XYZ file of C-alpha atoms in Angstrom:
359
model
C 4.688 -5.376 30.051
C 1.570 -5.003 27.869
C 1.922 -3.752 24.308
C -0.631 -1.528 22.618
C -0.143 -0.751 18.916
C -0.905 2.857 17.974
C -1.615 3.629 14.313
C -0.882 7.177 13.140
C -3.377 8.209 10.444
C -2.376 11.782 9.689
C -4.682 13.916 7.463
C -6.382 10.952 5.817
C -8.469 13.270 3.648
C -5.390 13.699 1.416
C -5.107 9.969 0.723
C -6.295 8.535 -2.592
C -8.369 5.993 -0.631
C -11.432 6.775 1.463
C -11.189 6.731 5.246
C -13.306 3.559 5.413
C -10.893 1.836 3.021
C -7.873 2.974 5.048
C -9.544 1.827 8.260
C -10.359 -1.552 6.735
C -6.693 -2.045 5.915
C -5.653 -1.317 9.509
C -8.207 -3.827 10.760
C -6.490 -6.534 8.690
C -3.329 -5.971 10.727
C -5.280 -5.810 13.975
C -7.046 -9.127 13.331
C -3.708 -10.832 12.786
C -2.348 -9.194 15.936
C -5.365 -10.389 17.960
C -4.968 -13.945 16.667
C -1.243 -13.877 17.458
C -1.445 -12.648 21.078
C -4.680 -14.432 22.020
C -5.912 -13.699 25.548
C -3.290 -10.958 25.976
C -4.934 -8.848 23.251
C -5.316 -5.169 24.083
C -7.318 -2.940 21.747
C -4.957 -0.943 19.509
C -5.479 2.800 19.139
C -5.992 4.524 15.799
C -5.197 8.257 15.933
C -6.919 10.142 13.099
C -6.903 13.648 11.666
C -8.705 14.839 8.544
C -11.842 12.721 9.071
C -14.869 12.858 11.331
C -15.178 10.003 13.811
C -18.794 8.991 14.365
C -19.208 8.844 18.183
C -21.960 6.243 17.726
C -19.774 3.973 15.602
C -18.293 1.199 17.688
C -15.567 -1.091 16.340
C -14.872 -4.026 18.621
C -11.223 -4.499 17.608
C -9.860 -0.952 17.952
C -10.361 2.389 19.634
C -10.768 5.210 17.109
C -9.434 8.514 18.403
C -10.262 11.712 16.535
C -7.266 14.007 16.972
C -9.010 16.586 14.750
C -11.729 16.195 12.125
C -9.907 18.805 10.025
C -6.500 18.408 8.379
C -3.949 19.957 10.751
C -0.189 20.506 10.787
C 2.005 17.717 12.105
C 3.189 19.677 15.153
C -0.360 20.196 16.420
C -1.195 16.556 15.705
C 1.908 15.467 17.642
C 1.047 17.570 20.700
C -2.605 16.466 20.781
C -1.611 12.823 20.296
C 0.963 13.021 23.100
C -1.535 14.547 25.499
C -4.053 11.803 24.748
C -1.548 8.922 25.014
C -0.179 10.191 28.326
C -3.708 10.322 29.672
C -4.651 6.740 28.729
C -1.306 4.993 29.269
C -1.342 2.296 31.950
C 1.633 1.836 34.255
C 2.812 -1.499 32.806
C 1.936 -0.643 29.195
C 4.105 0.427 26.307
C 3.096 1.699 22.880
C 4.166 0.365 19.507
C 3.816 3.374 17.208
C 2.998 2.532 13.583
C 3.795 5.277 11.054
C 2.206 4.668 7.664
C 4.755 6.578 5.573
C 8.306 7.922 5.986
C 7.448 11.634 5.979
C 4.917 13.348 8.301
C 3.774 10.179 10.151
C 7.420 9.271 10.747
C 8.128 12.734 12.199
C 5.091 12.367 14.464
C 6.154 8.875 15.489
C 9.691 10.011 16.348
C 8.340 12.823 18.513
C 5.950 10.521 20.379
C 8.631 7.882 20.911
C 10.969 10.506 22.422
C 8.293 11.467 24.964
C 6.779 8.084 25.819
C 9.069 5.792 27.772
C 9.618 2.252 26.423
C 7.676 2.950 23.251
C 8.822 1.554 19.895
C 8.399 2.812 16.346
C 7.640 1.127 13.023
C 7.693 2.880 9.662
C 5.926 1.405 6.644
C 7.640 1.989 3.295
C 5.435 1.366 0.271
C 7.480 2.848 -2.566
C 10.818 2.150 -4.203
C 13.234 4.471 -2.378
C 15.086 5.149 -5.629
C 12.179 7.461 -6.432
C 13.610 9.850 -3.802
C 16.926 10.191 -5.641
C 15.601 12.755 -8.123
C 15.850 16.510 -7.752
C 13.469 18.809 -5.952
C 13.115 20.030 -2.394
C 10.500 17.410 -1.479
C 12.806 14.510 -2.388
C 15.656 16.168 -0.493
C 13.493 16.517 2.630
C 12.463 12.863 2.385
C 16.056 11.671 2.083
C 17.349 13.823 4.942
C 14.434 13.021 7.259
C 14.751 9.300 6.608
C 18.522 9.151 7.006
C 18.412 10.985 10.345
C 15.522 8.782 11.535
C 17.108 5.385 10.868
C 18.653 4.952 14.318
C 15.330 5.910 15.944
C 13.257 3.306 14.066
C 12.746 -0.140 15.616
C 11.132 -1.809 12.600
C 11.217 -1.065 8.869
C 8.283 -2.675 7.106
C 8.658 -3.152 3.338
C 6.109 -4.442 0.847
C 8.480 -6.685 -1.118
C 11.824 -8.406 -0.601
C 13.336 -6.687 -3.650
C 12.200 -3.293 -2.380
C 13.956 -4.027 0.913
C 17.218 -4.879 -0.877
C 17.088 -1.607 -2.843
C 16.534 0.341 0.393
C 19.429 -1.418 2.146
C 21.722 -0.517 -0.753
C 20.806 3.160 -0.336
C 20.675 3.436 3.471
C 22.357 1.731 6.466
C 19.275 -0.269 7.499
C 20.003 -3.280 9.764
C 18.571 -6.530 8.356
C 17.323 -7.623 11.785
C 15.109 -4.537 11.975
C 13.255 -5.286 8.720
C 10.148 -7.236 7.816
C 8.383 -7.780 4.497
C 4.593 -7.509 4.493
C 2.684 -6.327 1.402
C -0.540 -4.386 1.843
C -3.114 -7.107 2.632
C -5.822 -7.786 0.095
C -9.417 -8.636 0.900
C -10.167 -11.913 -0.812
C -13.506 -12.420 -2.591
C -15.984 -14.503 -0.576
C -15.938 -16.973 -3.450
C -12.853 -17.481 -5.646
C -13.047 -15.473 -8.879
C -12.512 -17.687 -11.902
C -10.853 -16.487 -15.074
C -13.167 -15.921 -18.012
C -12.052 -15.171 -21.564
C -13.203 -11.771 -22.855
C -13.872 -11.797 -26.574
C -13.686 -7.985 -26.736
C -10.198 -7.080 -25.437
C -10.021 -4.129 -23.063
C -6.879 -2.552 -21.600
C -7.187 -1.254 -18.050
C -5.503 1.414 -15.913
C -6.293 1.242 -12.180
C -4.959 3.668 -9.569
C -4.048 7.288 -9.018
C -3.423 9.137 -12.271
C -0.149 10.986 -11.707
C 3.360 11.196 -13.151
C 4.786 8.362 -11.022
C 2.443 5.940 -12.795
C 3.981 6.413 -16.246
C 0.792 7.803 -17.779
C 2.403 9.100 -20.998
C 3.993 5.727 -21.681
C 0.670 3.997 -20.958
C -0.991 6.149 -23.618
C 1.839 5.460 -26.095
C 1.420 1.707 -25.649
C -2.359 1.900 -25.850
C -2.152 3.709 -29.189
C -0.053 0.854 -30.594
C -2.830 -1.701 -30.052
C -5.519 -2.716 -32.534
C -9.049 -3.683 -31.615
C -8.782 -2.755 -27.919
C -11.059 -0.576 -25.837
C -9.666 1.304 -22.817
C -10.872 1.683 -19.238
C -9.325 4.144 -16.772
C -10.341 3.677 -13.122
C -8.843 6.404 -10.971
C -8.401 10.128 -10.538
C -5.479 12.499 -10.329
C -3.647 15.451 -11.900
C -3.019 13.722 -15.253
C -6.587 12.559 -15.834
C -7.147 15.326 -18.385
C -4.144 14.058 -20.355
C -5.843 10.682 -20.551
C -9.102 12.289 -21.664
C -7.355 14.338 -24.332
C -5.249 11.524 -25.793
C -7.727 8.633 -25.475
C -11.050 10.212 -26.321
C -12.844 6.877 -26.763
C -11.777 5.460 -23.402
C -14.198 4.821 -20.552
C -13.394 6.877 -17.440
C -14.781 5.623 -14.128
C -13.081 8.204 -11.911
C -12.187 7.363 -8.341
C -13.292 3.806 -7.568
C -14.599 2.660 -4.194
C -13.403 -0.623 -2.767
C -16.792 -2.266 -3.331
C -16.580 -1.375 -7.058
C -13.254 -3.179 -7.613
C -14.805 -6.493 -8.787
C -16.868 -4.631 -11.390
C -13.747 -2.862 -12.709
C -11.758 -6.043 -13.201
C -14.735 -7.790 -14.777
C -14.601 -5.084 -17.485
C -10.948 -5.439 -18.563
C -8.994 -8.255 -20.195
C -5.456 -6.991 -19.454
C -4.090 -4.583 -16.814
C -1.153 -2.433 -17.926
C 1.111 -0.980 -15.223
C 3.651 1.444 -16.682
C 4.913 2.835 -13.358
C 8.719 3.007 -13.697
C 9.388 2.307 -9.994
C 6.471 0.108 -8.924
C 7.302 -1.469 -5.560
C 4.662 -4.197 -5.213
C 1.563 -2.779 -6.772
C -1.788 -3.235 -5.076
C -3.603 -3.036 -8.420
C -1.294 -5.667 -9.930
C -2.006 -8.188 -7.182
C -5.733 -7.396 -7.192
C -5.967 -7.859 -10.953
C -4.398 -11.320 -10.783
C -6.691 -12.220 -7.889
C -9.709 -11.295 -10.027
C -8.500 -13.294 -13.023
C -6.969 -10.456 -15.091
C -3.467 -10.933 -16.591
C -0.959 -8.124 -16.078
C 1.713 -6.473 -18.206
C 4.104 -4.375 -16.123
C 7.417 -2.606 -16.412
C 10.315 -4.789 -15.258
C 10.674 -3.208 -11.837
C 12.412 -4.765 -8.842
C 9.164 -4.837 -6.877
C 7.348 -7.019 -9.420
C 10.241 -9.411 -10.090
C 9.032 -12.118 -7.703
C 5.571 -12.277 -9.268
C 6.950 -12.193 -12.810
C 9.337 -15.057 -12.116
C 6.804 -17.158 -10.190
C 3.746 -16.663 -12.440
C 4.996 -15.880 -15.991
C 1.831 -17.334 -17.520
C -0.296 -14.478 -16.125
C 2.109 -11.566 -15.564
C 4.722 -10.323 -18.036
C 7.371 -7.619 -17.799
C 8.596 -5.227 -20.460
C 11.388 -2.747 -21.108
C 10.084 -1.091 -24.280
C 6.691 -0.032 -25.569
C 6.926 -2.562 -28.431
C 7.591 -5.361 -25.948
C 4.600 -4.271 -23.866
C 2.278 -4.195 -26.884
C 3.299 -7.748 -27.864
C 2.712 -9.041 -24.326
C -0.718 -7.394 -24.176
C -1.720 -8.909 -27.509
C -0.595 -12.336 -26.290
C -2.593 -12.046 -23.071
C -5.745 -11.045 -24.954
C -6.108 -14.706 -25.944
C -7.477 -17.452 -23.691
C -5.462 -18.365 -20.557
C -5.683 -21.557 -18.532
C -7.687 -20.707 -15.383
C -5.507 -22.957 -13.194
C -2.699 -20.366 -13.270
C -4.936 -17.825 -11.548
C -6.054 -20.419 -8.991
C -2.426 -21.303 -8.219
C -1.737 -17.609 -7.706
C -4.748 -17.190 -5.382
C -3.702 -20.120 -3.181
C -0.101 -18.885 -3.030
C -1.171 -15.308 -2.257
C -3.458 -16.350 0.602
C -0.765 -18.469 2.257
C 1.889 -15.796 1.722
C -0.330 -13.013 3.054
C -1.149 -14.914 6.252
C 2.548 -15.683 6.800
C 3.640 -12.075 6.196
C 1.028 -10.664 8.560
C 2.075 -13.045 11.329
C 5.731 -12.062 10.897
C 4.813 -8.368 11.075
C 2.621 -8.448 14.190
C 5.100 -10.711 16.008
C 7.304 -7.617 16.338
C 4.583 -5.727 18.191
C 4.534 -8.057 21.182
């Protein structure tokens, strides 16, 4: 029986990343899948709403399917996706449905699995599931939807081992149905070497919203002496940043191609997110030779324990300020090179373990 992975990209216009960036990430998985299955490779499908698909744009590794160029509700997406998949399905073929998040894409994936015989379903979980334990109707819906979906899911993909353990403590998730695979990073064509920055600059990279601990970031920044500040990102709390740190440099939403320029401009990255799972910005910063100070979250524990010379954790604002001041001095470049080598090997291994489930 042939397997064809099907990626569900629902209303991508609402994502903090551009469609091209999201697509590039899916292609990382597809390349690993192609290398794993060899001559048995069958082009995966990518079902998209909320973005226009250029009919003249051909991508050799995948088939892009525009469900709707506008953002649509999940029920309409589900029906259109089902109609398309039934039309293209071969007799000896089964689909491996890949839902990017545990809310709308998971609902869509469950519906499609119930209608397509022999299909399987993966859900990708990027956040610490303790973040769902707070109040509010949205968190309640997430918890209920996830709990009632567990027995329908064939593979739970987590982005860190610690994040998986937290999830298993909260929900009855079978170990054999889990895999750990962080979001893959695109490595620079030439290794980035660490360079000491005589003018220390503290950086914030990512979406500017309450889950990122913005108020604490500002509190810590105001404790530092002699630092400049760079904020790369957009979001609902950007005006708070502008109001409290009037002398900071604001780059707004950053495209993937601008990432090297951002990290070349900062000497320390501060991540104050209280429930960071396995931050993309944290791993990117280290890859580009920038030390990191982060809250002591479960998702960053592995990096903090393995590379303490270039990433430090904190519990209090005072502790964070001391770590930042320490990292503003010169750091031996070999620590960043050791991290780069480890990350490349680990990323390749994790991707192989993930796509092995799709066969």
